[in-house]
Structure formats: C-alpha cells, structure tokens
PDB file of C-alpha atoms in Angstrom:
ATOM      1  CA  MET L   1     -75.796 -29.788  19.219  1.00  0.00           C
ATOM      2  CA  THR L   2     -72.116 -31.207  19.449  1.00  0.00           C
ATOM      3  CA  GLN L   3     -71.524 -33.616  22.546  1.00  0.00           C
ATOM      4  CA  PRO L   4     -67.957 -32.323  24.457  1.00  0.00           C
ATOM      5  CA  PRO L   5     -65.282 -34.420  24.673  1.00  0.00           C
ATOM      6  CA  ARG L   6     -65.715 -37.049  27.726  1.00  0.00           C
ATOM      7  CA  ARG L   7     -62.446 -35.696  29.319  1.00  0.00           C
ATOM      8  CA  VAL L   8     -64.407 -32.166  28.972  1.00  0.00           C
ATOM      9  CA  GLU L   9     -67.576 -33.560  30.676  1.00  0.00           C
ATOM     10  CA  LEU L  10     -65.588 -34.708  33.449  1.00  0.00           C
ATOM     11  CA  LEU L  11     -63.745 -31.899  34.318  1.00  0.00           C
ATOM     12  CA  LEU L  12     -66.866 -29.618  34.313  1.00  0.00           C
ATOM     13  CA  ALA L  13     -68.841 -31.997  36.546  1.00  0.00           C
ATOM     14  CA  GLY L  14     -65.735 -32.146  38.954  1.00  0.00           C
ATOM     15  CA  MET L  15     -65.365 -28.273  38.567  1.00  0.00           C
ATOM     16  CA  ASP L  16     -69.287 -27.699  38.993  1.00  0.00           C
ATOM     17  CA  GLU L  17     -69.274 -29.941  42.266  1.00  0.00           C
ATOM     18  CA  VAL L  18     -66.531 -28.568  43.825  1.00  0.00           C
ATOM     19  CA  HIS L  19     -67.636 -24.810  43.264  1.00  0.00           C
ATOM     20  CA  HIS L  20     -71.479 -25.960  44.384  1.00  0.00           C
ATOM     21  CA  ARG L  21     -70.036 -27.136  47.306  1.00  0.00           C
ATOM     22  CA  LEU L  22     -68.281 -24.515  48.326  1.00  0.00           C
ATOM     23  CA  ARG L  23     -70.692 -21.943  47.409  1.00  0.00           C
ATOM     24  CA  GLU L  24     -73.303 -23.866  49.976  1.00  0.00           C
ATOM     25  CA  ARG L  25     -70.823 -23.602  52.419  1.00  0.00           C
ATOM     26  CA  LEU L  26     -70.783 -19.739  51.804  1.00  0.00           C
ATOM     27  CA  VAL L  27     -74.276 -19.013  51.664  1.00  0.00           C
ATOM     28  CA  GLY L  28     -74.983 -16.073  54.184  1.00  0.00           C
ATOM     29  CA  LEU L  29     -71.359 -15.238  55.032  1.00  0.00           C
ATOM     30  CA  THR L  30     -71.380 -12.145  57.133  1.00  0.00           C
ATOM     31  CA  ASP L  31     -68.319  -9.858  56.896  1.00  0.00           C
ATOM     32  CA  ASP L  32     -67.673 -10.503  60.590  1.00  0.00           C
ATOM     33  CA  GLU L  33     -67.368 -14.352  59.832  1.00  0.00           C
ATOM     34  CA  TYR L  34     -65.150 -13.472  56.984  1.00  0.00           C
ATOM     35  CA  PHE L  35     -62.480 -11.208  59.163  1.00  0.00           C
ATOM     36  CA  TRP L  36     -62.986 -13.716  62.327  1.00  0.00           C
ATOM     37  CA  GLU L  37     -59.820 -14.418  63.658  1.00  0.00           C
ATOM     38  CA  PRO L  38     -59.703 -17.215  65.861  1.00  0.00           C
ATOM     39  CA  VAL L  39     -56.073 -17.518  67.251  1.00  0.00           C
ATOM     40  CA  PRO L  40     -53.641 -14.672  67.098  1.00  0.00           C
ATOM     41  CA  GLY L  41     -51.443 -14.491  64.206  1.00  0.00           C
ATOM     42  CA  CYS L  42     -53.846 -15.674  61.554  1.00  0.00           C
ATOM     43  CA  TRP L  43     -53.283 -14.512  57.949  1.00  0.00           C
ATOM     44  CA  THR L  44     -56.177 -12.426  56.509  1.00  0.00           C
ATOM     45  CA  ILE L  45     -56.679  -9.773  54.480  1.00  0.00           C
ATOM     46  CA  ARG L  46     -55.939  -6.325  55.672  1.00  0.00           C
ATOM     47  CA  ARG L  47     -55.186  -2.972  54.758  1.00  0.00           C
ATOM     48  CA  ASP L  48     -51.531  -2.146  53.885  1.00  0.00           C
ATOM     49  CA  GLY L  49     -49.684   1.167  54.711  1.00  0.00           C
ATOM     50  CA  SER L  50     -51.298   2.757  51.441  1.00  0.00           C
ATOM     51  CA  GLY L  51     -54.752   1.716  52.527  1.00  0.00           C
ATOM     52  CA  ALA L  52     -55.242  -0.859  49.861  1.00  0.00           C
ATOM     53  CA  TRP L  53     -56.823  -4.265  50.687  1.00  0.00           C
ATOM     54  CA  VAL L  54     -53.946  -7.095  50.686  1.00  0.00           C
ATOM     55  CA  ALA L  55     -54.007 -10.633  51.452  1.00  0.00           C
ATOM     56  CA  ASP L  56     -51.132 -12.013  54.064  1.00  0.00           C
ATOM     57  CA  TYR L  57     -48.520 -13.868  51.957  1.00  0.00           C
ATOM     58  CA  ALA L  58     -44.916 -14.959  52.600  1.00  0.00           C
ATOM     59  CA  GLU L  59     -42.189 -16.401  50.032  1.00  0.00           C
ATOM     60  CA  PRO L  60     -41.248 -19.053  50.867  1.00  0.00           C
ATOM     61  CA  ASP L  61     -44.256 -20.421  53.122  1.00  0.00           C
ATOM     62  CA  PRO L  62     -43.432 -20.419  56.373  1.00  0.00           C
ATOM     63  CA  GLU L  63     -43.280 -23.395  58.587  1.00  0.00           C
ATOM     64  CA  PRO L  64     -45.127 -24.288  59.978  1.00  0.00           C
ATOM     65  CA  ALA L  65     -48.147 -22.573  58.061  1.00  0.00           C
ATOM     66  CA  PRO L  66     -50.221 -19.958  59.822  1.00  0.00           C
ATOM     67  CA  PHE L  67     -53.796 -20.623  60.540  1.00  0.00           C
ATOM     68  CA  THR L  68     -55.873 -18.719  58.096  1.00  0.00           C
ATOM     69  CA  THR L  69     -59.025 -17.100  58.260  1.00  0.00           C
ATOM     70  CA  ILE L  70     -62.201 -17.273  56.044  1.00  0.00           C
ATOM     71  CA  ALA L  71     -61.293 -14.429  54.540  1.00  0.00           C
ATOM     72  CA  TRP L  72     -57.747 -15.416  53.290  1.00  0.00           C
ATOM     73  CA  ARG L  73     -58.889 -18.787  52.153  1.00  0.00           C
ATOM     74  CA  LEU L  74     -61.885 -17.053  49.847  1.00  0.00           C
ATOM     75  CA  VAL L  75     -59.941 -14.645  48.537  1.00  0.00           C
ATOM     76  CA  HIS L  76     -56.770 -16.976  47.704  1.00  0.00           C
ATOM     77  CA  VAL L  77     -59.098 -19.562  46.466  1.00  0.00           C
ATOM     78  CA  ALA L  78     -60.882 -16.895  44.115  1.00  0.00           C
ATOM     79  CA  ASP L  79     -57.726 -14.976  43.090  1.00  0.00           C
ATOM     80  CA  CYS L  80     -56.027 -18.366  41.824  1.00  0.00           C
ATOM     81  CA  LEU L  81     -58.929 -19.164  39.832  1.00  0.00           C
ATOM     82  CA  VAL L  82     -58.553 -15.618  38.090  1.00  0.00           C
ATOM     83  CA  MET L  83     -54.884 -15.882  37.879  1.00  0.00           C
ATOM     84  CA  TYR L  84     -54.860 -19.521  36.650  1.00  0.00           C
ATOM     85  CA  HIS L  85     -57.456 -18.300  33.499  1.00  0.00           C
ATOM     86  CA  GLU L  86     -55.349 -15.417  33.181  1.00  0.00           C
ATOM     87  CA  TRP L  87     -52.265 -17.037  32.191  1.00  0.00           C
ATOM     88  CA  ALA L  88     -53.703 -19.980  30.619  1.00  0.00           C
ATOM     89  CA  PHE L  89     -56.513 -18.604  28.450  1.00  0.00           C
ATOM     90  CA  GLY L  90     -56.150 -14.636  28.704  1.00  0.00           C
ATOM     91  CA  PRO L  91     -53.716 -12.243  28.109  1.00  0.00           C
ATOM     92  CA  ALA L  92     -51.300 -13.095  30.904  1.00  0.00           C
ATOM     93  CA  ARG L  93     -50.960  -9.550  32.178  1.00  0.00           C
ATOM     94  CA  LEU L  94     -52.256  -9.846  35.652  1.00  0.00           C
ATOM     95  CA  ALA L  95     -49.958 -10.402  38.823  1.00  0.00           C
ATOM     96  CA  PHE L  96     -51.537 -11.188  42.440  1.00  0.00           C
ATOM     97  CA  PRO L  97     -51.070  -7.740  43.500  1.00  0.00           C
ATOM     98  CA  ASP L  98     -53.308  -6.535  40.494  1.00  0.00           C
ATOM     99  CA  LEU L  99     -56.118  -7.744  42.556  1.00  0.00           C
ATOM    100  CA  PRO L 100     -56.888  -5.736  45.463  1.00  0.00           C
ATOM    101  CA  ALA L 101     -58.311  -8.227  48.310  1.00  0.00           C
ATOM    102  CA  PRO L 102     -61.946  -7.796  48.423  1.00  0.00           C
ATOM    103  CA  ALA L 103     -63.094  -6.268  51.516  1.00  0.00           C
ATOM    104  CA  THR L 104     -66.173  -7.792  51.907  1.00  0.00           C
ATOM    105  CA  ALA L 105     -67.649 -11.183  52.007  1.00  0.00           C
ATOM    106  CA  ALA L 106     -69.850 -10.656  49.166  1.00  0.00           C
ATOM    107  CA  GLY L 107     -66.911  -9.404  47.288  1.00  0.00           C
ATOM    108  CA  ALA L 108     -64.746 -12.218  47.945  1.00  0.00           C
ATOM    109  CA  VAL L 109     -67.922 -14.743  46.964  1.00  0.00           C
ATOM    110  CA  ALA L 110     -68.170 -12.559  43.925  1.00  0.00           C
ATOM    111  CA  ARG L 111     -64.803 -12.865  42.760  1.00  0.00           C
ATOM    112  CA  LEU L 112     -64.655 -16.451  43.464  1.00  0.00           C
ATOM    113  CA  ASP L 113     -67.784 -16.963  40.920  1.00  0.00           C
ATOM    114  CA  GLU L 114     -66.227 -14.766  38.204  1.00  0.00           C
ATOM    115  CA  GLY L 115     -63.166 -17.052  38.564  1.00  0.00           C
ATOM    116  CA  HIS L 116     -64.919 -20.303  38.457  1.00  0.00           C
ATOM    117  CA  ARG L 117     -67.012 -18.652  35.298  1.00  0.00           C
ATOM    118  CA  LEU L 118     -63.941 -17.439  33.510  1.00  0.00           C
ATOM    119  CA  LEU L 119     -62.195 -21.518  33.793  1.00  0.00           C
ATOM    120  CA  ARG L 120     -65.592 -22.850  33.151  1.00  0.00           C
ATOM    121  CA  ASP L 121     -66.135 -20.959  30.043  1.00  0.00           C
ATOM    122  CA  ALA L 122     -62.572 -21.636  28.848  1.00  0.00           C
ATOM    123  CA  LEU L 123     -62.894 -25.722  29.452  1.00  0.00           C
ATOM    124  CA  ALA L 124     -66.305 -25.783  27.877  1.00  0.00           C
ATOM    125  CA  GLY L 125     -64.535 -24.400  24.813  1.00  0.00           C
ATOM    126  CA  LEU L 126     -61.929 -26.931  24.338  1.00  0.00           C
ATOM    127  CA  GLY L 127     -61.927 -29.941  22.000  1.00  0.00           C
ATOM    128  CA  GLU L 128     -60.156 -33.133  22.657  1.00  0.00           C
ATOM    129  CA  VAL L 129     -56.713 -32.069  21.211  1.00  0.00           C
ATOM    130  CA  ALA L 130     -56.755 -28.513  22.972  1.00  0.00           C
ATOM    131  CA  LEU L 131     -57.188 -30.188  26.485  1.00  0.00           C
ATOM    132  CA  ASP L 132     -53.326 -31.673  26.036  1.00  0.00           C
ATOM    133  CA  GLU L 133     -51.749 -28.523  24.539  1.00  0.00           C
ATOM    134  CA  PRO L 134     -49.657 -26.652  26.866  1.00  0.00           C
ATOM    135  CA  ARG L 135     -50.859 -23.802  28.803  1.00  0.00           C
ATOM    136  CA  SER L 136     -49.068 -21.207  30.910  1.00  0.00           C
ATOM    137  CA  THR L 137     -49.049 -20.527  34.309  1.00  0.00           C
ATOM    138  CA  ASN L 138     -48.174 -17.169  36.365  1.00  0.00           C
ATOM    139  CA  TRP L 139     -45.043 -19.093  37.512  1.00  0.00           C
ATOM    140  CA  GLY L 140     -43.313 -19.764  34.035  1.00  0.00           C
ATOM    141  CA  GLU L 141     -44.308 -23.410  34.076  1.00  0.00           C
ATOM    142  CA  ARG L 142     -46.386 -24.474  30.996  1.00  0.00           C
ATOM    143  CA  TRP L 143     -48.890 -27.342  31.551  1.00  0.00           C
ATOM    144  CA  PRO L 144     -51.605 -29.080  29.392  1.00  0.00           C
ATOM    145  CA  ALA L 145     -54.622 -27.441  29.679  1.00  0.00           C
ATOM    146  CA  TRP L 146     -56.216 -30.742  31.335  1.00  0.00           C
ATOM    147  CA  ARG L 147     -54.059 -30.095  34.286  1.00  0.00           C
ATOM    148  CA  ILE L 148     -54.860 -26.329  34.955  1.00  0.00           C
ATOM    149  CA  PHE L 149     -58.444 -27.497  35.850  1.00  0.00           C
ATOM    150  CA  TRP L 150     -57.632 -30.737  37.645  1.00  0.00           C
ATOM    151  CA  ALA L 151     -55.319 -28.300  39.971  1.00  0.00           C
ATOM    152  CA  MET L 152     -57.991 -25.814  40.025  1.00  0.00           C
ATOM    153  CA  ILE L 153     -60.438 -28.484  41.063  1.00  0.00           C
ATOM    154  CA  ASP L 154     -58.254 -29.679  43.736  1.00  0.00           C
ATOM    155  CA  HIS L 155     -57.092 -26.603  44.773  1.00  0.00           C
ATOM    156  CA  GLU L 156     -60.778 -25.340  45.488  1.00  0.00           C
ATOM    157  CA  ALA L 157     -61.888 -28.713  47.319  1.00  0.00           C
ATOM    158  CA  HIS L 158     -58.499 -28.397  49.245  1.00  0.00           C
ATOM    159  CA  HIS L 159     -59.057 -24.862  50.341  1.00  0.00           C
ATOM    160  CA  GLY L 160     -62.574 -24.695  50.563  1.00  0.00           C
TER     161      GLY L 160
END
C-alpha cells in the first residue's frame, strides 16, 4: 500500500482530531439543547413562512455578531463542510438555500458527519501535486486544495 503524501497525512490528522473533538461534545445532545436560546435575539434555525427549516443569516454580517444557538453553529459548520466539498470537489451546483436546516440534533450531527466524510474522502484521494491545484469556492474565489482543507479545519475548530 502506498503511503499518502506527508501534507495529506497532516491535513487528515488535523481534520480527524478537530472532528472527533466536536463529535465528543455532541454526544447525547437533545433537541431541547439544540434549540435552546439563552438570550433574546439569538440566531438559530427556524421555520420560515413556507414551513421550511432555515438558518438565520444576514449579508453582510451584523456588528456586533448575534449570539448563536447550538443549532445555528452546528448547522453552519455542517453546511460549510458540505458546500466546500460541493464546490471544490463536486458538481458545484448547490447553494446554501438548497440545504434545508436539520430540524433535529440528530439530523444536524448526521449532516456534520456527512460533510466530514465527503471532504476526508476527497483529501485522502489527493496526491502531492493535486494539493496545490486551484479549486473553486462557492463565492467564486479559487484556492489551492490544501487551503480548502485548512480553512475547514480552522472553521470546525472555531465554531465547534
């Protein structure tokens, strides 16, 4: 069996460590905890006028940033993992509104695991040269592949 490039090994180790740490924090998460709003005006996930589950969001980010619930943070991290994969390694068709916010803690954890698996599998299949090849982002920039993974490691650690 061929040993993956050292940079791939390091990025995989970082992804796995950060994901494992977050998953340990989510063990036993209940729906009540998922939706808990500790202060008024929290950003969370909720049903919109059509009945679809959506995450609160504003462009540009408000100053100061609103307090966020566990539901908002978990869905945000999970959706970003899925979207980075979609645009850097997938068909580049999805937009955030195409991902209905999971209405349960278990659904959000499942999406988090799916996003991690998608990116991890993409990374595990890359060689040394491919790590430096430009990849698309959902906002139109192109980054070297290694930066996609580095950004997601940092993002999951930050919000998780």
